[in-house]
């Protein structure tokens, strides 16, 4: 049993959506295939005041796409700090090497997973490619510009954001070196938390960033990652999910039985 188990947990797609007060939240409640804890807790950087950020993936049953009003591509809630993507949107963003979504697939803190979610996790390597260099670094550059704007406006950066920028660069470097994505900071925890507490100067932080960029440049030349993600493998998975959630769960009609033709 794999994907087909998805439809055994809920009513038919149309009945579920029509009866729910909030269709988006109903999709998260009834059709989540994978959810995990992200943020500082997943990165190994949690402190006493850390939030619990939950990220998830749900499968909107195929009949909902036959309407003019399509199901949402993402849903916020129902819990605080909870955000979920519809599986097709999730896969599309992950194929573009979106750092947030790639990291979701590698969280050590899995909250819920069903057979479809297991198959999605089995596809983790299909999403990884050298494209991660540009997306991870691009996101880091955006955050650096914001930190520099903070310094100009307030005289200091937001140290928590500086910590997470460094964490992202470490993750990018190690991904390119090994071909595997690990989001727990491990041995870097103490040094990163010192940055968060403002115990390092901005010059020290910028120096660390420069070293990480240099190490990433060196890793690119010999990375085991493929040039592109395995789009065909992911697409095959999506087609199977859509196909197996296409038929409403109603009693099957009795098959018609025609008499055999009379002998000539």
PDB file of C-alpha atoms in Angstrom:
ATOM      1  CA  UNK A   1       0.000   0.000   0.000  1.00  0.00           C
ATOM      2  CA  UNK A   2       1.303   3.430  -0.917  1.00  0.00           C
ATOM      3  CA  UNK A   3      -0.536   6.435  -2.290  1.00  0.00           C
ATOM      4  CA  UNK A   4      -3.961   4.807  -2.387  1.00  0.00           C
ATOM      5  CA  UNK A   5      -4.119   4.965   1.410  1.00  0.00           C
ATOM      6  CA  UNK A   6      -4.568   8.721   1.152  1.00  0.00           C
ATOM      7  CA  UNK A   7      -8.228   8.556   0.224  1.00  0.00           C
ATOM      8  CA  UNK A   8      -9.203   6.130   2.974  1.00  0.00           C
ATOM      9  CA  UNK A   9      -8.848   8.737   5.694  1.00  0.00           C
ATOM     10  CA  UNK A  10     -11.569  11.169   4.652  1.00  0.00           C
ATOM     11  CA  UNK A  11     -14.906  11.641   2.935  1.00  0.00           C
ATOM     12  CA  UNK A  12     -15.213  12.343  -0.764  1.00  0.00           C
ATOM     13  CA  UNK A  13     -13.429  15.450  -1.987  1.00  0.00           C
ATOM     14  CA  UNK A  14     -16.549  17.447  -2.830  1.00  0.00           C
ATOM     15  CA  UNK A  15     -18.371  16.564   0.379  1.00  0.00           C
ATOM     16  CA  UNK A  16     -15.366  17.485   2.486  1.00  0.00           C
ATOM     17  CA  UNK A  17     -14.873  20.881   0.844  1.00  0.00           C
ATOM     18  CA  UNK A  18     -18.559  21.815   0.891  1.00  0.00           C
ATOM     19  CA  UNK A  19     -19.150  20.847   4.499  1.00  0.00           C
ATOM     20  CA  UNK A  20     -16.056  22.536   5.901  1.00  0.00           C
ATOM     21  CA  UNK A  21     -16.426  26.051   7.273  1.00  0.00           C
ATOM     22  CA  UNK A  22     -12.973  26.944   5.947  1.00  0.00           C
ATOM     23  CA  UNK A  23     -12.037  24.789   2.934  1.00  0.00           C
ATOM     24  CA  UNK A  24      -8.348  25.642   3.214  1.00  0.00           C
ATOM     25  CA  UNK A  25      -8.093  24.601   6.841  1.00  0.00           C
ATOM     26  CA  UNK A  26     -10.149  21.498   6.062  1.00  0.00           C
ATOM     27  CA  UNK A  27      -7.574  20.494   3.468  1.00  0.00           C
ATOM     28  CA  UNK A  28      -4.808  20.809   6.040  1.00  0.00           C
ATOM     29  CA  UNK A  29      -6.845  18.914   8.624  1.00  0.00           C
ATOM     30  CA  UNK A  30      -7.994  16.070   6.395  1.00  0.00           C
ATOM     31  CA  UNK A  31      -5.377  15.775   3.660  1.00  0.00           C
ATOM     32  CA  UNK A  32      -1.975  16.545   5.154  1.00  0.00           C
ATOM     33  CA  UNK A  33       0.535  13.931   4.037  1.00  0.00           C
ATOM     34  CA  UNK A  34       3.625  15.373   5.715  1.00  0.00           C
ATOM     35  CA  UNK A  35       4.337  17.901   8.447  1.00  0.00           C
ATOM     36  CA  UNK A  36       7.457  18.765  10.370  1.00  0.00           C
ATOM     37  CA  UNK A  37       8.905  21.253  12.810  1.00  0.00           C
ATOM     38  CA  UNK A  38      11.215  23.826  11.248  1.00  0.00           C
ATOM     39  CA  UNK A  39      13.032  26.942  12.402  1.00  0.00           C
ATOM     40  CA  UNK A  40      15.451  27.044  15.307  1.00  0.00           C
ATOM     41  CA  UNK A  41      14.219  23.758  16.770  1.00  0.00           C
ATOM     42  CA  UNK A  42      15.036  21.854  13.583  1.00  0.00           C
ATOM     43  CA  UNK A  43      18.327  23.692  13.102  1.00  0.00           C
ATOM     44  CA  UNK A  44      19.612  22.800  16.565  1.00  0.00           C
ATOM     45  CA  UNK A  45      19.515  26.461  17.607  1.00  0.00           C
ATOM     46  CA  UNK A  46      16.490  26.438  19.908  1.00  0.00           C
ATOM     47  CA  UNK A  47      16.491  28.371  23.161  1.00  0.00           C
ATOM     48  CA  UNK A  48      13.844  28.682  25.862  1.00  0.00           C
ATOM     49  CA  UNK A  49      11.930  31.371  23.968  1.00  0.00           C
ATOM     50  CA  UNK A  50      11.997  29.692  20.541  1.00  0.00           C
ATOM     51  CA  UNK A  51       8.715  29.317  18.662  1.00  0.00           C
ATOM     52  CA  UNK A  52       7.573  25.998  17.231  1.00  0.00           C
ATOM     53  CA  UNK A  53       7.289  26.512  13.480  1.00  0.00           C
ATOM     54  CA  UNK A  54       5.284  23.807  11.711  1.00  0.00           C
ATOM     55  CA  UNK A  55       5.428  23.282   7.957  1.00  0.00           C
ATOM     56  CA  UNK A  56       3.349  20.801   6.013  1.00  0.00           C
ATOM     57  CA  UNK A  57       2.227  19.421   2.672  1.00  0.00           C
ATOM     58  CA  UNK A  58      -1.369  18.523   1.810  1.00  0.00           C
ATOM     59  CA  UNK A  59      -2.941  16.911  -1.252  1.00  0.00           C
ATOM     60  CA  UNK A  60      -6.042  18.645  -2.568  1.00  0.00           C
ATOM     61  CA  UNK A  61      -8.196  15.852  -4.074  1.00  0.00           C
ATOM     62  CA  UNK A  62      -8.313  16.065  -7.849  1.00  0.00           C
ATOM     63  CA  UNK A  63     -12.105  16.716  -8.160  1.00  0.00           C
ATOM     64  CA  UNK A  64     -11.582  20.094  -6.499  1.00  0.00           C
ATOM     65  CA  UNK A  65      -9.649  21.183  -9.600  1.00  0.00           C
ATOM     66  CA  UNK A  66     -12.691  20.576 -11.799  1.00  0.00           C
ATOM     67  CA  UNK A  67     -14.381  23.664 -10.361  1.00  0.00           C
ATOM     68  CA  UNK A  68     -13.963  27.312 -11.316  1.00  0.00           C
ATOM     69  CA  UNK A  69     -12.666  28.065  -7.822  1.00  0.00           C
ATOM     70  CA  UNK A  70      -9.485  26.057  -7.405  1.00  0.00           C
ATOM     71  CA  UNK A  71      -8.145  24.862  -4.052  1.00  0.00           C
ATOM     72  CA  UNK A  72      -5.512  27.084  -2.419  1.00  0.00           C
ATOM     73  CA  UNK A  73      -1.843  26.551  -3.179  1.00  0.00           C
ATOM     74  CA  UNK A  74      -0.970  27.250   0.461  1.00  0.00           C
ATOM     75  CA  UNK A  75      -2.726  27.642   3.794  1.00  0.00           C
ATOM     76  CA  UNK A  76      -1.778  29.452   6.987  1.00  0.00           C
ATOM     77  CA  UNK A  77      -2.911  27.756  10.202  1.00  0.00           C
ATOM     78  CA  UNK A  78      -4.825  26.395  11.936  1.00  0.00           C
ATOM     79  CA  UNK A  79      -2.117  26.568  14.603  1.00  0.00           C
ATOM     80  CA  UNK A  80       0.085  29.547  15.280  1.00  0.00           C
ATOM     81  CA  UNK A  81       3.298  29.443  13.242  1.00  0.00           C
ATOM     82  CA  UNK A  82       1.852  26.779  10.908  1.00  0.00           C
ATOM     83  CA  UNK A  83       2.094  26.983   7.121  1.00  0.00           C
ATOM     84  CA  UNK A  84       1.295  24.317   4.513  1.00  0.00           C
ATOM     85  CA  UNK A  85       1.643  23.955   0.753  1.00  0.00           C
ATOM     86  CA  UNK A  86      -0.447  21.955  -1.690  1.00  0.00           C
ATOM     87  CA  UNK A  87       1.743  19.163  -2.987  1.00  0.00           C
ATOM     88  CA  UNK A  88       2.035  20.418  -6.567  1.00  0.00           C
ATOM     89  CA  UNK A  89       3.042  23.907  -5.425  1.00  0.00           C
ATOM     90  CA  UNK A  90       5.492  22.401  -2.953  1.00  0.00           C
ATOM     91  CA  UNK A  91       7.140  20.248  -5.608  1.00  0.00           C
ATOM     92  CA  UNK A  92       7.326  23.116  -8.106  1.00  0.00           C
ATOM     93  CA  UNK A  93       9.110  25.361  -5.610  1.00  0.00           C
ATOM     94  CA  UNK A  94      11.399  22.582  -4.423  1.00  0.00           C
ATOM     95  CA  UNK A  95      12.406  21.830  -8.027  1.00  0.00           C
ATOM     96  CA  UNK A  96      13.537  25.462  -8.226  1.00  0.00           C
ATOM     97  CA  UNK A  97      15.801  24.792  -5.216  1.00  0.00           C
ATOM     98  CA  UNK A  98      13.835  27.031  -2.870  1.00  0.00           C
ATOM     99  CA  UNK A  99      15.866  26.778   0.356  1.00  0.00           C
ATOM    100  CA  UNK A 100      12.857  26.770   2.688  1.00  0.00           C
ATOM    101  CA  UNK A 101      11.199  23.842   0.935  1.00  0.00           C
ATOM    102  CA  UNK A 102      14.340  21.789   0.472  1.00  0.00           C
ATOM    103  CA  UNK A 103      15.031  22.153   4.177  1.00  0.00           C
ATOM    104  CA  UNK A 104      11.485  21.010   5.015  1.00  0.00           C
ATOM    105  CA  UNK A 105      12.230  17.674   3.370  1.00  0.00           C
ATOM    106  CA  UNK A 106      15.262  17.229   5.619  1.00  0.00           C
ATOM    107  CA  UNK A 107      13.852  18.224   8.995  1.00  0.00           C
ATOM    108  CA  UNK A 108      14.901  15.846  11.782  1.00  0.00           C
ATOM    109  CA  UNK A 109      11.619  16.640  13.572  1.00  0.00           C
ATOM    110  CA  UNK A 110       8.868  14.909  11.586  1.00  0.00           C
ATOM    111  CA  UNK A 111       5.469  15.499  13.146  1.00  0.00           C
ATOM    112  CA  UNK A 112       3.256  13.489  10.772  1.00  0.00           C
ATOM    113  CA  UNK A 113       3.835  11.387   7.679  1.00  0.00           C
ATOM    114  CA  UNK A 114       1.549   9.001   5.805  1.00  0.00           C
ATOM    115  CA  UNK A 115       2.358   6.714   2.848  1.00  0.00           C
ATOM    116  CA  UNK A 116       2.218   9.610   0.378  1.00  0.00           C
ATOM    117  CA  UNK A 117       4.476  11.634   2.622  1.00  0.00           C
ATOM    118  CA  UNK A 118       6.885   8.706   2.784  1.00  0.00           C
ATOM    119  CA  UNK A 119       7.069   8.657  -0.999  1.00  0.00           C
ATOM    120  CA  UNK A 120       7.667  12.408  -1.030  1.00  0.00           C
ATOM    121  CA  UNK A 121      10.539  11.991   1.427  1.00  0.00           C
ATOM    122  CA  UNK A 122      11.946   9.218  -0.757  1.00  0.00           C
ATOM    123  CA  UNK A 123      12.148  11.842  -3.533  1.00  0.00           C
ATOM    124  CA  UNK A 124      14.352  14.189  -1.510  1.00  0.00           C
ATOM    125  CA  UNK A 125      17.428  13.605  -3.636  1.00  0.00           C
ATOM    126  CA  UNK A 126      15.453  14.235  -6.836  1.00  0.00           C
ATOM    127  CA  UNK A 127      15.061  17.894  -5.862  1.00  0.00           C
ATOM    128  CA  UNK A 128      18.747  18.515  -5.160  1.00  0.00           C
ATOM    129  CA  UNK A 129      20.979  20.039  -7.820  1.00  0.00           C
ATOM    130  CA  UNK A 130      23.687  22.617  -8.370  1.00  0.00           C
ATOM    131  CA  UNK A 131      20.928  25.200  -8.682  1.00  0.00           C
ATOM    132  CA  UNK A 132      20.958  25.311  -4.885  1.00  0.00           C
ATOM    133  CA  UNK A 133      24.138  27.370  -5.025  1.00  0.00           C
ATOM    134  CA  UNK A 134      22.399  30.321  -6.664  1.00  0.00           C
ATOM    135  CA  UNK A 135      19.168  30.095  -4.675  1.00  0.00           C
ATOM    136  CA  UNK A 136      20.797  29.687  -1.265  1.00  0.00           C
ATOM    137  CA  UNK A 137      23.307  32.426  -1.989  1.00  0.00           C
ATOM    138  CA  UNK A 138      20.640  34.627  -3.516  1.00  0.00           C
ATOM    139  CA  UNK A 139      18.544  34.406  -0.380  1.00  0.00           C
ATOM    140  CA  UNK A 140      21.628  35.084   1.752  1.00  0.00           C
ATOM    141  CA  UNK A 141      22.435  38.173  -0.328  1.00  0.00           C
ATOM    142  CA  UNK A 142      18.904  39.493   0.188  1.00  0.00           C
ATOM    143  CA  UNK A 143      19.266  39.069   3.924  1.00  0.00           C
ATOM    144  CA  UNK A 144      22.663  40.770   3.884  1.00  0.00           C
ATOM    145  CA  UNK A 145      21.179  43.827   2.174  1.00  0.00           C
ATOM    146  CA  UNK A 146      18.517  43.997   4.887  1.00  0.00           C
ATOM    147  CA  UNK A 147      21.129  43.702   7.627  1.00  0.00           C
ATOM    148  CA  UNK A 148      23.183  46.499   6.089  1.00  0.00           C
ATOM    149  CA  UNK A 149      20.038  48.634   5.906  1.00  0.00           C
ATOM    150  CA  UNK A 150      19.475  47.964   9.622  1.00  0.00           C
ATOM    151  CA  UNK A 151      23.007  49.139  10.372  1.00  0.00           C
ATOM    152  CA  UNK A 152      22.466  52.356   8.430  1.00  0.00           C
ATOM    153  CA  UNK A 153      19.113  53.008  10.106  1.00  0.00           C
ATOM    154  CA  UNK A 154      19.728  51.740  13.641  1.00  0.00           C
ATOM    155  CA  UNK A 155      23.486  51.447  14.003  1.00  0.00           C
ATOM    156  CA  UNK A 156      23.416  47.654  14.368  1.00  0.00           C
ATOM    157  CA  UNK A 157      22.078  44.600  12.563  1.00  0.00           C
ATOM    158  CA  UNK A 158      19.382  42.282  13.787  1.00  0.00           C
ATOM    159  CA  UNK A 159      21.696  39.663  15.177  1.00  0.00           C
ATOM    160  CA  UNK A 160      19.177  36.824  14.978  1.00  0.00           C
ATOM    161  CA  UNK A 161      18.889  37.376  11.236  1.00  0.00           C
ATOM    162  CA  UNK A 162      22.678  37.484  10.939  1.00  0.00           C
ATOM    163  CA  UNK A 163      22.841  34.113  12.691  1.00  0.00           C
ATOM    164  CA  UNK A 164      20.379  32.531  10.278  1.00  0.00           C
ATOM    165  CA  UNK A 165      22.208  34.004   7.284  1.00  0.00           C
ATOM    166  CA  UNK A 166      25.398  32.299   8.451  1.00  0.00           C
ATOM    167  CA  UNK A 167      23.508  29.060   9.053  1.00  0.00           C
ATOM    168  CA  UNK A 168      22.170  29.133   5.497  1.00  0.00           C
ATOM    169  CA  UNK A 169      25.641  29.676   4.041  1.00  0.00           C
ATOM    170  CA  UNK A 170      27.003  26.770   6.096  1.00  0.00           C
ATOM    171  CA  UNK A 171      24.182  24.558   4.824  1.00  0.00           C
ATOM    172  CA  UNK A 172      24.848  25.604   1.218  1.00  0.00           C
ATOM    173  CA  UNK A 173      28.582  24.943   1.476  1.00  0.00           C
ATOM    174  CA  UNK A 174      28.088  21.505   3.016  1.00  0.00           C
ATOM    175  CA  UNK A 175      25.404  20.562   0.482  1.00  0.00           C
ATOM    176  CA  UNK A 176      27.750  21.349  -2.390  1.00  0.00           C
ATOM    177  CA  UNK A 177      30.599  19.483  -0.721  1.00  0.00           C
ATOM    178  CA  UNK A 178      28.719  16.295   0.087  1.00  0.00           C
ATOM    179  CA  UNK A 179      25.616  16.236  -2.115  1.00  0.00           C
ATOM    180  CA  UNK A 180      23.522  15.835   1.040  1.00  0.00           C
ATOM    181  CA  UNK A 181      21.472  18.486   2.805  1.00  0.00           C
ATOM    182  CA  UNK A 182      21.805  18.570   6.588  1.00  0.00           C
ATOM    183  CA  UNK A 183      20.051  21.381   8.417  1.00  0.00           C
ATOM    184  CA  UNK A 184      21.234  20.756  11.988  1.00  0.00           C
ATOM    185  CA  UNK A 185      24.117  23.143  12.688  1.00  0.00           C
ATOM    186  CA  UNK A 186      25.938  20.618  14.876  1.00  0.00           C
ATOM    187  CA  UNK A 187      29.345  21.871  15.966  1.00  0.00           C
ATOM    188  CA  UNK A 188      28.537  25.435  14.883  1.00  0.00           C
ATOM    189  CA  UNK A 189      25.761  25.872  17.457  1.00  0.00           C
ATOM    190  CA  UNK A 190      27.743  27.780  20.087  1.00  0.00           C
ATOM    191  CA  UNK A 191      29.368  30.125  17.589  1.00  0.00           C
ATOM    192  CA  UNK A 192      26.047  30.889  15.907  1.00  0.00           C
ATOM    193  CA  UNK A 193      24.262  31.544  19.197  1.00  0.00           C
ATOM    194  CA  UNK A 194      27.071  33.914  20.156  1.00  0.00           C
ATOM    195  CA  UNK A 195      26.245  35.890  17.005  1.00  0.00           C
ATOM    196  CA  UNK A 196      22.561  35.896  17.933  1.00  0.00           C
ATOM    197  CA  UNK A 197      23.401  37.331  21.368  1.00  0.00           C
ATOM    198  CA  UNK A 198      25.437  40.118  19.781  1.00  0.00           C
ATOM    199  CA  UNK A 199      28.698  38.823  21.230  1.00  0.00           C
ATOM    200  CA  UNK A 200      30.539  39.156  17.912  1.00  0.00           C
ATOM    201  CA  UNK A 201      31.344  42.352  16.056  1.00  0.00           C
ATOM    202  CA  UNK A 202      29.860  43.005  12.660  1.00  0.00           C
ATOM    203  CA  UNK A 203      33.355  42.844  11.160  1.00  0.00           C
ATOM    204  CA  UNK A 204      33.803  39.359  12.633  1.00  0.00           C
ATOM    205  CA  UNK A 205      30.451  38.251  11.239  1.00  0.00           C
ATOM    206  CA  UNK A 206      31.244  39.668   7.790  1.00  0.00           C
ATOM    207  CA  UNK A 207      34.589  37.909   7.857  1.00  0.00           C
ATOM    208  CA  UNK A 208      32.856  34.601   8.567  1.00  0.00           C
ATOM    209  CA  UNK A 209      30.468  35.230   5.689  1.00  0.00           C
ATOM    210  CA  UNK A 210      33.356  35.894   3.298  1.00  0.00           C
ATOM    211  CA  UNK A 211      35.108  32.684   4.319  1.00  0.00           C
ATOM    212  CA  UNK A 212      31.931  30.701   3.767  1.00  0.00           C
ATOM    213  CA  UNK A 213      31.549  32.195   0.285  1.00  0.00           C
ATOM    214  CA  UNK A 214      35.152  31.279  -0.535  1.00  0.00           C
ATOM    215  CA  UNK A 215      34.627  27.730   0.714  1.00  0.00           C
ATOM    216  CA  UNK A 216      31.424  27.485  -1.309  1.00  0.00           C
ATOM    217  CA  UNK A 217      33.263  28.626  -4.445  1.00  0.00           C
ATOM    218  CA  UNK A 218      35.761  25.815  -3.918  1.00  0.00           C
ATOM    219  CA  UNK A 219      32.990  23.265  -3.324  1.00  0.00           C
ATOM    220  CA  UNK A 220      31.186  24.132  -6.559  1.00  0.00           C
ATOM    221  CA  UNK A 221      34.076  22.879  -8.679  1.00  0.00           C
ATOM    222  CA  UNK A 222      33.878  19.325  -7.354  1.00  0.00           C
ATOM    223  CA  UNK A 223      30.296  18.991  -6.145  1.00  0.00           C
ATOM    224  CA  UNK A 224      28.641  15.584  -6.646  1.00  0.00           C
ATOM    225  CA  UNK A 225      25.283  17.268  -7.255  1.00  0.00           C
ATOM    226  CA  UNK A 226      23.717  16.979 -10.729  1.00  0.00           C
ATOM    227  CA  UNK A 227      23.309  20.083 -12.849  1.00  0.00           C
ATOM    228  CA  UNK A 228      19.506  19.884 -12.688  1.00  0.00           C
ATOM    229  CA  UNK A 229      16.900  18.218 -10.479  1.00  0.00           C
ATOM    230  CA  UNK A 230      15.130  15.042 -11.587  1.00  0.00           C
ATOM    231  CA  UNK A 231      11.970  16.733 -12.812  1.00  0.00           C
ATOM    232  CA  UNK A 232      10.643  13.633 -14.591  1.00  0.00           C
ATOM    233  CA  UNK A 233      10.781  11.544 -11.424  1.00  0.00           C
ATOM    234  CA  UNK A 234       8.916  14.181  -9.439  1.00  0.00           C
ATOM    235  CA  UNK A 235       6.345  14.641 -12.188  1.00  0.00           C
ATOM    236  CA  UNK A 236       5.668  10.902 -12.311  1.00  0.00           C
ATOM    237  CA  UNK A 237       4.980  11.007  -8.574  1.00  0.00           C
ATOM    238  CA  UNK A 238       2.535  13.904  -8.986  1.00  0.00           C
ATOM    239  CA  UNK A 239       0.694  12.177 -11.818  1.00  0.00           C
ATOM    240  CA  UNK A 240       0.172   9.098  -9.663  1.00  0.00           C
ATOM    241  CA  UNK A 241      -1.060  11.195  -6.748  1.00  0.00           C
ATOM    242  CA  UNK A 242      -3.526  13.070  -8.940  1.00  0.00           C
ATOM    243  CA  UNK A 243      -4.742   9.867 -10.570  1.00  0.00           C
ATOM    244  CA  UNK A 244      -5.372   8.041  -7.331  1.00  0.00           C
ATOM    245  CA  UNK A 245      -7.260  10.969  -5.815  1.00  0.00           C
ATOM    246  CA  UNK A 246      -9.391  11.612  -8.895  1.00  0.00           C
ATOM    247  CA  UNK A 247     -12.270   9.202  -8.241  1.00  0.00           C
ATOM    248  CA  UNK A 248     -14.786  10.249  -5.550  1.00  0.00           C
ATOM    249  CA  UNK A 249     -15.204   7.610  -2.856  1.00  0.00           C
ATOM    250  CA  UNK A 250     -18.775   6.534  -3.516  1.00  0.00           C
ATOM    251  CA  UNK A 251     -20.217   3.023  -3.756  1.00  0.00           C
ATOM    252  CA  UNK A 252     -19.178   1.381  -6.968  1.00  0.00           C
ATOM    253  CA  UNK A 253     -22.045   0.665  -9.389  1.00  0.00           C
ATOM    254  CA  UNK A 254     -22.810  -2.936 -10.234  1.00  0.00           C
ATOM    255  CA  UNK A 255     -21.057  -3.671 -13.534  1.00  0.00           C
ATOM    256  CA  UNK A 256     -23.331  -4.292 -16.495  1.00  0.00           C
ATOM    257  CA  UNK A 257     -23.200  -7.834 -17.777  1.00  0.00           C
ATOM    258  CA  UNK A 258     -24.179  -8.336 -21.375  1.00  0.00           C
ATOM    259  CA  UNK A 259     -25.180 -11.807 -22.649  1.00  0.00           C
ATOM    260  CA  UNK A 260     -22.786 -13.436 -25.054  1.00  0.00           C
ATOM    261  CA  UNK A 261     -23.691 -13.093 -28.711  1.00  0.00           C
ATOM    262  CA  UNK A 262     -25.894 -15.835 -30.140  1.00  0.00           C
ATOM    263  CA  UNK A 263     -24.068 -18.381 -32.269  1.00  0.00           C
ATOM    264  CA  UNK A 264     -24.365 -17.761 -35.993  1.00  0.00           C
TER     265      UNK A 264
END
